[in-house]
Amino acid sequence: MPAIILVGTQWGDEGKGKATDLLADDVDYVVRYQGGSNAGHTVIVDDLELKLHLVPSGIAYPAVTPVIGDGVVVDPAALLEELDELTAKGLDVSQLKISGNAHLVMPYHRELDKVTERYLGKQKLGTTKRGIGPAYADKAARVGLRVQDLYDMKIFRQKLDVVLREKNATLSRVYNRMPMQAGDIETEHAVYAERLRPYITDTVGLLHDALEDDRTVMLEGAQGTLLDLDHGTYPFVTSSNPVAGGALTGAGLGPKHVDRVIGVTKAYVTRVGSGPFPTEVSGEVADRLTAAGHEFGTTTGRQRRVGWFDAVLIRYAARVNGLTEHFLTKMDVLSEFDTLRVCRAYRYAGEEYEHFPPHQSIFHRAEPVYEEHPGWRTDISDVRDYRSLPAEAQAFVDRIEELSGAPIRYVSVGPSRAQTLERDGR
Ligand code: IMP
């Protein structure tokens, strides 16, 4: 059986948890392949609302094995806290598998994420301050500590001593912070190691055995395409690769294993943190989108920036991910509006760009070229069959499908599973 990749097509928060929920019954494994506790997935199962950060959303389904793959950065303290919270809500977390190759987010990563953001002042990236960027930087610099290092405290301490020398010099001399003590970090991590021991697995072997055994594996992206380190709006991005290619490296699979790449696409756009956003709106339209869409961050609680549907971004996401289909979320939020706007291209210096511009300055100054579409002005959250949607809503989906580089197979009109409409013939 195949692997399915689920990826956000915008700047994260597209509603990927909703898509996982719909597919969970047909899936045996759900794998997080990148990112860390910067993510925020809301999953609603049988009236239970779960806010997940590092734990794959498969945790909510007893028949699914949740896996944290090699490409993830694991903050043990944050993970254990999350597991405790889930256990307190009555969930069985014992099936979780964690790769020994995943890198650790260390206390100095969290501290450096905070102080560098402060230091950047107005130029700040608006990170989640969870230590993600510094942890991936150390991974690339080959001074990172990995989950498997927790199980040989001698090696752990040797590596820690080397890296801490440089981190402490930076913390104290550049940022005027207190240095950290290796002994304290070692003691703290020895406790984490024992608690995490039951979950550590050869996840690559596990997933290949599963695929050979005809099981279905879903690779669940965090963040979104435009936050991708290589393909997003650099430098206002995260430090990993949410795109479909990142799913393969992060989980240890090859292209031949994958037969669906589902893009989760919100019917409008949101962004948290800094960076360009051509279709961003303010004022009354923004207030209405924010209120109707509950657009506040799951991880940081920050109010999200909001804007109209941007087809240029979505076409780009369809290309760089090789999308086979879109899962359109939050259509019901648009029921608010008499007129809906859709950006079909950008204009810059008298030229129109139908595709993502090749230079950052064009994107930063791009003026959206909008089409206007009539709204449906009626509550659609009780609709249970696509063909029963108002004609204006169906016309809107048809039009954005034309612009979006892949078929729109699902349309979501509310948070629960019953509020997902599947379109015929896609
Ligand atoms: P970092 O991933 O914490 O380094 O933050 C880098 C950028 O990615 C910032 O703009 C964050 O707001 C954004 N970001 C990180 N995780 C998420 C997410 O789960 N949803 C939306 N934005 C995110």
Coordinates of C-alpha atoms and ligand atoms in Angstrom, one line a residue:
M1 CA 0.0 0.0 0.0
P2 CA 1.1 3.5 -0.6
A3 CA 2.3 6.5 1.3
I4 CA 0.2 9.7 1.2
I5 CA 1.7 13.1 1.8
L6 CA -0.3 15.8 3.4
V7 CA 1.2 19.3 3.0
G8 CA 0.1 22.8 3.7
T9 CA 0.1 25.0 0.6
Q10 CA 0.2 28.4 2.3
W11 CA 2.0 29.7 5.4
G12 CA 0.7 27.0 7.7
D13 CA -2.5 26.8 9.7
E14 CA -4.4 25.6 6.6
G15 CA -6.4 23.0 8.7
K16 CA -4.2 20.0 8.1
G17 CA -5.5 18.4 11.3
K18 CA -9.0 18.4 9.7
A19 CA -7.6 16.5 6.6
T20 CA -5.8 14.0 8.8
D21 CA -9.0 13.3 10.7
L22 CA -10.9 12.5 7.5
L23 CA -8.3 10.1 6.3
A24 CA -7.4 8.5 9.6
D25 CA -9.7 5.6 9.2
D26 CA -7.8 4.4 6.1
V27 CA -4.4 5.0 7.5
D28 CA -2.1 2.8 9.7
Y29 CA 0.7 5.1 10.4
V30 CA 0.9 8.9 10.7
V31 CA 4.4 10.3 10.4
R32 CA 5.6 13.8 11.3
Y33 CA 8.6 14.4 9.1
Q34 CA 9.9 17.9 9.9
G35 CA 9.6 20.8 12.3
G36 CA 9.2 20.5 16.0
S37 CA 7.1 22.0 18.8
N38 CA 6.6 25.1 16.7
A39 CA 3.7 23.4 15.0
G40 CA 0.1 23.6 16.1
H41 CA -2.4 21.1 14.9
T42 CA -6.0 21.2 16.1
V43 CA -7.7 17.8 15.8
I44 CA -11.3 17.3 16.8
V45 CA -12.3 13.7 17.4
D46 CA -15.7 12.8 18.9
D47 CA -16.1 16.2 20.5
L48 CA -12.6 16.1 22.0
E49 CA -10.5 19.0 20.8
L50 CA -6.7 18.3 20.8
K51 CA -4.0 20.9 20.3
L52 CA -1.0 19.1 19.1
H53 CA 2.5 20.5 18.7
L54 CA 5.1 17.8 18.3
V55 CA 3.0 14.6 18.5
P56 CA 1.6 13.4 15.2
S57 CA -2.1 13.8 14.9
G58 CA -2.4 10.0 14.5
I59 CA -2.2 9.9 18.3
A60 CA -5.9 10.6 18.4
Y61 CA -6.8 7.3 16.7
P62 CA -6.3 4.0 18.5
A63 CA -5.8 2.1 15.2
V64 CA -3.0 4.4 14.0
T65 CA 0.7 4.3 15.0
P66 CA 2.0 7.8 15.3
V67 CA 5.7 8.3 14.3
I68 CA 8.2 11.1 14.8
G69 CA 10.6 10.7 11.9
D70 CA 14.3 11.5 11.4
G71 CA 13.7 15.0 10.0
V72 CA 11.9 16.3 13.2
V73 CA 13.7 18.2 15.9
V74 CA 12.5 17.0 19.3
D75 CA 12.4 19.1 22.4
P76 CA 12.2 16.3 25.1
A77 CA 10.7 18.6 27.7
A78 CA 8.0 19.9 25.4
L79 CA 7.3 16.4 24.1
L80 CA 6.9 14.9 27.6
E81 CA 4.7 17.8 28.7
E82 CA 2.5 17.2 25.6
L83 CA 2.3 13.4 26.3
D84 CA 1.3 14.1 29.9
E85 CA -1.5 16.4 28.7
L86 CA -2.8 13.9 26.2
T87 CA -2.7 11.1 28.9
A88 CA -4.6 13.3 31.2
K89 CA -7.3 13.7 28.5
G90 CA -7.6 9.9 28.5
L91 CA -5.5 9.1 25.3
D92 CA -3.2 6.1 25.1
V93 CA 0.2 7.4 24.0
S94 CA 2.0 4.1 24.3
Q95 CA 2.1 3.5 20.5
L96 CA 4.2 6.6 19.8
K97 CA 7.4 5.8 17.9
I98 CA 10.4 8.3 17.9
S99 CA 13.4 8.0 15.6
G100 CA 16.8 7.9 17.3
N101 CA 18.1 10.0 14.4
A102 CA 15.9 12.9 15.2
H103 CA 17.8 15.9 16.5
L104 CA 17.3 17.3 20.0
V105 CA 16.2 20.9 20.7
M106 CA 18.4 21.8 23.6
P107 CA 17.9 24.6 26.3
Y108 CA 20.5 26.8 24.5
H109 CA 18.5 26.5 21.3
R110 CA 15.4 27.9 23.0
E111 CA 17.5 30.7 24.6
L112 CA 19.2 31.6 21.4
D113 CA 16.0 31.7 19.5
K114 CA 14.7 34.3 22.0
V115 CA 17.7 36.5 22.2
T116 CA 18.5 36.6 18.5
E117 CA 14.9 37.6 17.8
R118 CA 15.2 40.4 20.3
Y119 CA 18.5 41.4 18.8
L120 CA 17.0 41.6 15.3
G121 CA 14.5 44.2 16.6
K122 CA 12.4 45.4 13.7
Q123 CA 14.0 42.8 11.4
K124 CA 12.8 39.9 13.5
L125 CA 11.4 36.9 11.8
G126 CA 8.6 36.4 14.3
T127 CA 9.6 32.9 15.2
T128 CA 7.7 30.7 17.7
K129 CA 10.8 31.0 20.0
R130 CA 10.8 27.2 20.4
G131 CA 14.5 26.8 19.4
I132 CA 13.7 25.4 16.0
G133 CA 16.0 27.5 13.8
P134 CA 19.1 27.1 16.2
A135 CA 18.5 23.3 16.4
Y136 CA 18.4 22.9 12.6
A137 CA 21.4 25.2 12.3
D138 CA 23.4 22.9 14.6
K139 CA 22.2 19.9 12.7
A140 CA 23.6 21.4 9.5
A141 CA 26.8 22.4 11.2
R142 CA 27.1 18.8 12.5
V143 CA 27.3 19.8 16.1
G144 CA 23.7 18.7 16.9
L145 CA 22.8 16.1 19.6
R146 CA 20.4 13.4 18.5
V147 CA 17.8 11.4 20.4
Q148 CA 20.1 8.4 20.3
D149 CA 22.8 10.3 22.1
L150 CA 20.5 10.2 25.2
Y151 CA 21.2 6.5 25.5
D152 CA 25.0 6.9 25.9
M153 CA 25.4 9.6 28.5
K154 CA 29.2 9.6 28.0
I155 CA 28.9 10.5 24.4
F156 CA 26.1 12.9 25.2
R157 CA 28.3 14.8 27.7
Q158 CA 31.3 14.8 25.3
K159 CA 29.2 16.4 22.5
L160 CA 27.5 18.7 24.9
D161 CA 30.8 20.0 26.3
V162 CA 32.1 20.8 22.8
V163 CA 29.0 22.6 21.7
L164 CA 28.3 24.4 25.0
R165 CA 31.7 26.1 24.9
E166 CA 30.7 27.9 21.7
K167 CA 27.1 28.5 22.8
N168 CA 28.1 29.9 26.2
A169 CA 30.6 32.2 24.6
T170 CA 27.8 33.5 22.3
L171 CA 25.2 33.7 25.0
S172 CA 27.5 35.6 27.4
R173 CA 29.7 37.7 25.1
V174 CA 27.3 38.6 22.3
Y175 CA 23.9 38.6 24.2
N176 CA 25.0 39.3 27.7
R177 CA 23.2 36.2 29.1
M178 CA 24.2 33.8 31.8
P179 CA 26.2 30.7 30.6
M180 CA 24.5 27.3 30.9
Q181 CA 26.0 24.5 33.0
A182 CA 26.7 21.2 31.2
G183 CA 26.1 19.2 34.5
D184 CA 22.5 20.6 34.8
I185 CA 21.7 19.9 31.2
E186 CA 23.1 16.3 31.6
T187 CA 21.1 15.6 34.7
E188 CA 17.9 17.0 33.2
H189 CA 18.4 14.9 30.0
A190 CA 19.1 11.7 31.9
V191 CA 15.6 11.9 33.3
Y192 CA 14.1 12.6 29.9
A193 CA 16.1 9.7 28.4
E194 CA 14.4 7.2 30.8
R195 CA 11.0 8.5 30.2
L196 CA 11.4 8.5 26.4
R197 CA 13.1 5.1 26.2
P198 CA 9.9 3.0 25.4
Y199 CA 9.2 5.1 22.4
I200 CA 12.5 5.0 20.6
T201 CA 12.4 2.9 17.4
D202 CA 14.1 2.4 14.1
T203 CA 11.3 4.3 12.4
V204 CA 12.7 4.0 8.9
G205 CA 12.8 0.2 9.2
L206 CA 9.3 0.2 10.8
L207 CA 7.8 2.3 7.9
H208 CA 9.4 0.1 5.2
D209 CA 8.2 -3.0 6.9
A210 CA 4.7 -1.5 7.1
L211 CA 4.7 -0.6 3.4
E212 CA 5.9 -4.0 2.4
D213 CA 3.1 -5.4 4.6
D214 CA 0.5 -3.5 2.6
R215 CA -0.1 -0.8 5.3
T216 CA -0.9 2.8 4.5
V217 CA 1.5 5.5 5.8
M218 CA 0.5 9.1 5.9
L219 CA 3.3 11.7 6.0
E220 CA 2.0 14.7 7.8
G221 CA 3.6 18.1 7.2
A222 CA 3.8 20.9 9.7
Q223 CA 3.9 24.6 8.7
G224 CA 3.4 25.1 5.0
T225 CA 5.0 25.4 1.5
L226 CA 5.7 29.2 1.8
L227 CA 7.5 28.6 5.1
D228 CA 9.8 26.0 3.5
L229 CA 13.5 26.8 4.0
D230 CA 14.3 26.3 0.2
H231 CA 11.0 27.1 -1.5
G232 CA 9.3 29.6 0.8
T233 CA 9.6 33.3 1.4
Y234 CA 13.1 33.2 2.7
P235 CA 14.2 34.5 5.2
F236 CA 10.7 34.6 6.7
V237 CA 10.5 30.9 6.8
T238 CA 11.0 28.0 9.2
S239 CA 14.2 26.0 9.2
S240 CA 13.0 22.8 7.7
N241 CA 11.3 21.5 4.5
P242 CA 7.6 21.1 4.8
V243 CA 7.3 20.4 1.0
A244 CA 6.6 16.9 -0.3
G245 CA 10.4 16.4 -1.0
G246 CA 11.0 17.0 2.7
A247 CA 8.5 14.3 3.6
L248 CA 10.7 11.8 1.8
T249 CA 14.0 12.8 3.4
G250 CA 12.3 13.4 6.8
A251 CA 10.7 9.9 6.9
G252 CA 13.3 8.0 4.9
L253 CA 11.1 6.9 2.0
G254 CA 11.6 7.3 -1.7
P255 CA 9.3 8.8 -4.4
K256 CA 8.1 5.4 -5.6
H257 CA 6.3 4.8 -2.3
V258 CA 4.1 7.9 -2.7
D259 CA 0.9 7.9 -4.8
R260 CA -1.0 10.9 -3.4
V261 CA 0.2 14.3 -2.4
I262 CA -2.7 16.2 -0.9
G263 CA -2.4 20.0 -0.6
V264 CA -4.3 21.4 2.3
T265 CA -5.5 24.9 1.1
K266 CA -7.5 27.4 3.1
A267 CA -10.2 29.3 1.2
Y268 CA -8.4 32.5 2.2
V269 CA -4.9 33.0 3.5
T270 CA -3.3 33.5 6.9
R271 CA 0.2 34.1 8.1
V272 CA 1.8 34.4 11.5
G273 CA 5.1 36.2 12.0
S274 CA 6.9 38.6 9.7
G275 CA 7.3 38.6 5.9
P276 CA 5.6 39.6 2.7
F277 CA 1.9 38.8 2.1
P278 CA 0.5 40.3 -1.1
T279 CA -3.2 39.7 -0.4
E280 CA -3.2 40.8 3.2
V281 CA -6.2 42.8 4.3
S282 CA -6.8 45.1 7.2
G283 CA -9.8 46.9 8.8
E284 CA -13.3 45.5 8.7
V285 CA -12.6 42.6 6.3
A286 CA -9.7 41.5 8.4
D287 CA -11.7 41.6 11.6
R288 CA -14.5 39.6 10.0
L289 CA -12.1 36.9 8.7
T290 CA -10.3 36.7 12.0
A291 CA -13.4 36.4 14.0
A292 CA -15.2 33.9 11.8
G293 CA -12.1 31.8 11.2
H294 CA -10.8 32.0 14.8
E295 CA -7.5 33.0 13.4
F296 CA -5.3 32.8 16.5
G297 CA -2.1 30.7 16.7
T298 CA -2.4 27.2 18.3
T299 CA 1.2 27.4 19.6
T300 CA 1.7 31.1 20.4
G301 CA -1.8 32.4 20.6
R302 CA -0.8 35.3 18.3
Q303 CA -3.4 36.8 16.1
R304 CA -2.8 35.7 12.5
R305 CA -2.6 38.1 9.6
V306 CA -5.4 37.4 7.1
G307 CA -5.9 38.0 3.4
W308 CA -7.8 36.9 0.3
F309 CA -7.3 33.7 -1.6
D310 CA -4.0 33.9 -3.6
A311 CA -4.0 31.6 -6.6
V312 CA -0.4 32.4 -7.5
L313 CA 0.8 30.9 -4.3
I314 CA -1.4 27.8 -4.7
R315 CA -0.3 27.2 -8.3
Y316 CA 3.3 27.4 -7.0
A317 CA 2.5 25.0 -4.2
A318 CA 0.9 22.6 -6.7
R319 CA 4.2 22.6 -8.6
V320 CA 6.8 22.4 -5.9
N321 CA 4.9 19.6 -4.1
G322 CA 3.6 17.8 -7.2
L323 CA 0.1 17.9 -5.7
T324 CA -2.4 15.3 -6.9
E325 CA -5.3 17.1 -5.2
H326 CA -6.4 19.9 -2.9
F327 CA -8.3 19.7 0.3
L328 CA -10.1 23.1 0.6
T329 CA -10.7 24.1 4.1
K330 CA -12.8 26.8 5.9
M331 CA -15.2 27.6 3.0
D332 CA -17.8 28.3 5.6
V333 CA -15.8 31.3 6.9
L334 CA -16.4 33.1 3.5
S335 CA -20.2 32.9 4.0
E336 CA -19.8 36.3 5.7
F337 CA -19.1 38.2 2.6
D338 CA -21.2 39.8 -0.2
T339 CA -18.3 39.8 -2.5
L340 CA -15.2 37.6 -2.5
R341 CA -11.8 38.4 -3.9
V342 CA -9.4 36.0 -5.6
C343 CA -5.9 37.0 -6.6
R344 CA -5.2 35.5 -10.0
A345 CA -1.9 37.2 -10.7
Y346 CA 0.5 39.8 -9.4
R347 CA 1.4 43.1 -11.0
Y348 CA 4.8 44.7 -10.6
A349 CA 6.4 47.5 -12.7
G350 CA 3.7 47.2 -15.4
E351 CA 4.1 43.5 -15.8
E352 CA 1.8 40.7 -14.8
Y353 CA 3.1 37.6 -13.0
E354 CA 0.9 34.5 -13.1
H355 CA 3.6 32.4 -11.5
F356 CA 5.5 33.0 -8.3
P357 CA 8.0 35.7 -9.1
P358 CA 11.6 34.8 -9.5
H359 CA 13.0 37.6 -7.3
Q360 CA 12.1 38.4 -3.7
S361 CA 11.8 42.2 -4.4
I362 CA 9.0 41.5 -6.9
F363 CA 7.1 39.4 -4.4
H364 CA 7.6 42.0 -1.7
R365 CA 6.1 44.8 -3.9
A366 CA 3.6 42.7 -5.9
E367 CA 0.1 44.2 -6.3
P368 CA -2.6 41.5 -6.4
V369 CA -4.7 41.4 -9.5
Y370 CA -8.1 40.5 -8.2
E371 CA -11.2 38.9 -9.6
E372 CA -14.5 39.5 -7.7
H373 CA -17.0 36.7 -7.2
P374 CA -20.5 36.9 -5.6
G375 CA -20.7 35.5 -2.1
W376 CA -23.5 33.1 -1.1
R377 CA -24.6 34.9 2.1
T378 CA -26.0 31.8 3.7
D379 CA -24.8 29.4 6.4
I380 CA -23.3 26.4 4.6
S381 CA -22.0 24.6 7.7
D382 CA -25.0 22.2 7.7
V383 CA -24.6 21.2 4.0
R384 CA -23.6 17.5 3.8
D385 CA -23.4 17.0 0.1
Y386 CA -21.4 19.1 -2.3
R387 CA -24.1 19.4 -4.9
S388 CA -26.4 21.0 -2.2
L389 CA -24.0 24.0 -1.8
P390 CA -25.4 27.3 -3.1
A391 CA -24.6 27.8 -6.8
E392 CA -22.3 30.7 -6.0
A393 CA -20.2 28.5 -3.6
Q394 CA -19.9 25.8 -6.3
A395 CA -18.9 28.4 -8.9
F396 CA -16.3 29.8 -6.5
V397 CA -14.8 26.3 -6.0
D398 CA -14.9 25.7 -9.8
R399 CA -13.0 28.9 -10.5
I400 CA -10.3 28.5 -7.8
E401 CA -9.8 24.9 -9.0
E402 CA -9.1 26.3 -12.5
L403 CA -6.5 28.6 -11.0
S404 CA -5.0 26.1 -8.5
G405 CA -3.0 23.6 -10.5
A406 CA -4.7 20.5 -9.1
P407 CA -8.3 19.2 -8.6
I408 CA -10.1 20.3 -5.5
R409 CA -11.3 16.9 -4.2
Y410 CA -12.6 17.9 -0.7
V411 CA -14.3 21.0 0.6
S412 CA -14.6 21.5 4.3
V413 CA -17.4 23.6 5.7
G414 CA -16.7 23.3 9.4
P415 CA -14.5 21.7 12.0
S416 CA -16.1 18.3 12.4
R417 CA -15.6 15.3 10.2
A418 CA -19.2 15.3 8.9
Q419 CA -18.5 18.8 7.5
T420 CA -16.3 17.6 4.7
L421 CA -17.8 17.3 1.3
E422 CA -16.2 15.1 -1.3
R423 CA -16.5 16.2 -5.0
D424 CA -17.4 13.6 -7.6
G425 CA -15.0 12.5 -10.2
R426 CA -11.8 13.9 -8.7
Ligands
IMP1 P1 10.1 29.0 13.7 O1 9.6 27.8 12.9 O2 9.6 29.0 15.1 O3 11.5 29.3 13.5 O4 9.4 30.3 13.0 C1 9.6 30.7 11.7 C2 8.4 31.2 11.0 O5 7.5 30.2 10.8 C3 7.6 32.3 11.8 O6 7.0 33.2 10.9 C4 6.5 31.5 12.5 O7 5.4 32.3 12.8 C5 6.2 30.5 11.4 N1 5.7 29.2 11.9 C6 6.3 28.2 12.5 N2 5.4 27.2 12.8 C7 4.2 27.6 12.3 C8 2.9 27.0 12.3 O8 2.7 25.8 12.8 N3 2.0 27.7 11.7 C9 2.2 28.9 11.2 N4 3.3 29.5 11.2 C10 4.4 28.9 11.7

